[in-house]
Tab-separated table of C-alpha atoms in Angstrom:
chain	number	residue	atom	x	y	z
A	1	MET	CA	3.276	-12.731	-8.846
A	2	PHE	CA	1.349	-10.109	-11.200
A	3	LEU	CA	2.059	-11.772	-14.488
A	4	GLU	CA	1.081	-15.200	-12.972
A	5	PHE	CA	-2.224	-13.812	-11.691
A	6	CYS	CA	-3.082	-12.371	-15.063
A	7	GLY	CA	-1.625	-15.514	-17.015
A	8	ARG	CA	-0.452	-13.288	-20.095
A	9	PRO	CA	2.579	-11.612	-21.464
A	10	ALA	CA	3.199	-8.388	-19.685
A	11	ASP	CA	3.371	-6.545	-22.989
A	12	GLN	CA	-0.184	-7.467	-23.510
A	13	LEU	CA	-1.580	-6.207	-20.256
A	14	ASP	CA	-3.599	-3.195	-19.489
A	15	VAL	CA	-4.731	-0.917	-16.656
A	16	GLN	CA	-7.939	-2.912	-16.169
A	17	GLU	CA	-5.843	-5.950	-15.175
A	18	VAL	CA	-3.586	-4.190	-12.845
A	19	ARG	CA	-6.638	-3.055	-11.135
A	20	GLN	CA	-8.110	-6.236	-10.824
A	21	PHE	CA	-4.964	-7.684	-9.480
A	22	LEU	CA	-4.594	-4.880	-6.781
A	23	LEU	CA	-8.355	-5.245	-5.840
A	24	TYR	CA	-7.976	-9.123	-5.375
A	25	HIS	CA	-5.030	-8.426	-2.914
A	26	ILE	CA	-7.188	-5.730	-1.142
A	27	HIS	CA	-10.341	-7.669	-0.704
A	28	GLU	CA	-9.360	-11.290	-1.126
A	29	LYS	CA	-6.016	-11.636	0.456
A	30	LYS	CA	-6.670	-8.599	2.981
A	31	ARG	CA	-3.135	-7.307	2.424
A	32	SER	CA	-2.470	-3.863	4.141
A	33	ALA	CA	-2.113	-0.557	2.179
A	34	ILE	CA	1.633	-0.578	2.610
A	35	THR	CA	1.934	-4.096	0.841
A	36	VAL	CA	-0.811	-2.869	-1.903
A	37	ASN	CA	1.284	0.350	-2.656
A	38	VAL	CA	4.432	-1.824	-2.965
A	39	TYR	CA	2.763	-4.030	-5.615
A	40	ASN	CA	1.474	-0.740	-7.433
A	41	ALA	CA	4.774	0.847	-7.453
A	42	ALA	CA	6.349	-2.419	-8.920
A	43	ILE	CA	3.664	-2.569	-11.505
A	44	ARG	CA	4.470	0.980	-12.419
A	45	PHE	CA	7.806	0.498	-12.769
A	46	LEU	CA	7.372	-2.628	-15.024
A	47	PHE	CA	5.075	-0.536	-17.232
A	48	VAL	CA	6.815	2.823	-17.435
A	49	VAL	CA	10.579	1.420	-17.094
A	50	THR	CA	10.653	-1.863	-18.513
A	51	LEU	CA	7.920	-1.889	-21.207
A	52	ASN	CA	8.142	1.795	-21.757
A	53	ARG	CA	4.548	2.420	-21.861
A	54	THR	CA	2.523	5.358	-20.531
A	55	PHE	CA	0.964	4.599	-17.212
A	56	ASN	CA	-1.705	7.399	-15.837
A	57	PRO	CA	-1.096	7.170	-12.006
A	58	LEU	CA	-4.612	8.662	-11.634
A	59	GLN	CA	-6.288	5.415	-13.054
A	60	ILE	CA	-4.543	3.337	-10.393
A	61	PRO	CA	-4.289	5.624	-7.454
A	62	ARG	CA	-2.160	4.628	-4.105
A	63	GLN	CA	-3.792	3.307	-0.973
A	64	LYS	CA	-4.295	5.608	1.792
A	65	MET	CA	-2.407	4.680	4.946
A	66	PRO	CA	-4.402	4.471	8.114
A	67	LYS	CA	-3.898	7.290	10.532
A	68	THR	CA	-3.891	6.376	14.086
A	69	LEU	CA	-3.869	9.061	17.030
A	70	PRO	CA	-1.186	8.883	19.584
A	71	GLN	CA	-2.206	6.998	22.803
A	72	VAL	CA	-2.537	9.493	25.651
A	73	LEU	CA	-2.026	8.315	29.120
A	74	SER	CA	-4.241	9.095	32.044
A	75	ARG	CA	-3.196	11.127	35.146
A	76	PRO	CA	-2.941	8.037	37.285
A	77	LYS	CA	-0.576	6.383	34.880
A	78	LEU	CA	1.512	9.435	34.588
A	79	HIS	CA	1.820	9.845	38.600
A	80	PRO	CA	4.544	7.348	38.958
A	81	PHE	CA	6.731	8.990	36.483
A	82	TRP	CA	6.139	12.360	37.832
A	83	SER	CA	6.682	11.430	41.186
A	84	ILE	CA	10.191	10.237	40.456
A	85	ALA	CA	11.234	13.362	38.228
A	86	THR	CA	13.320	15.810	39.544
A	87	THR	CA	13.689	19.373	38.493
């Protein structure tokens, strides 16, 4: 997918093309942070392990995961649970 997007052999690619690929999937394809991080990890593996090239992780940072607060139930919604609880 990444190599098709760039249209060039892997040994000719640089960090700028990695950035363009990830930004395309973030803004155009509306991919989740988890998906973009998986793409990022796969591309890092390609560069570091397969092509034996240096890859500065600070140039292409991972996406921050969205944080959600836990849902807190109100007292009226919890009352049925408390009424059947035995101590």
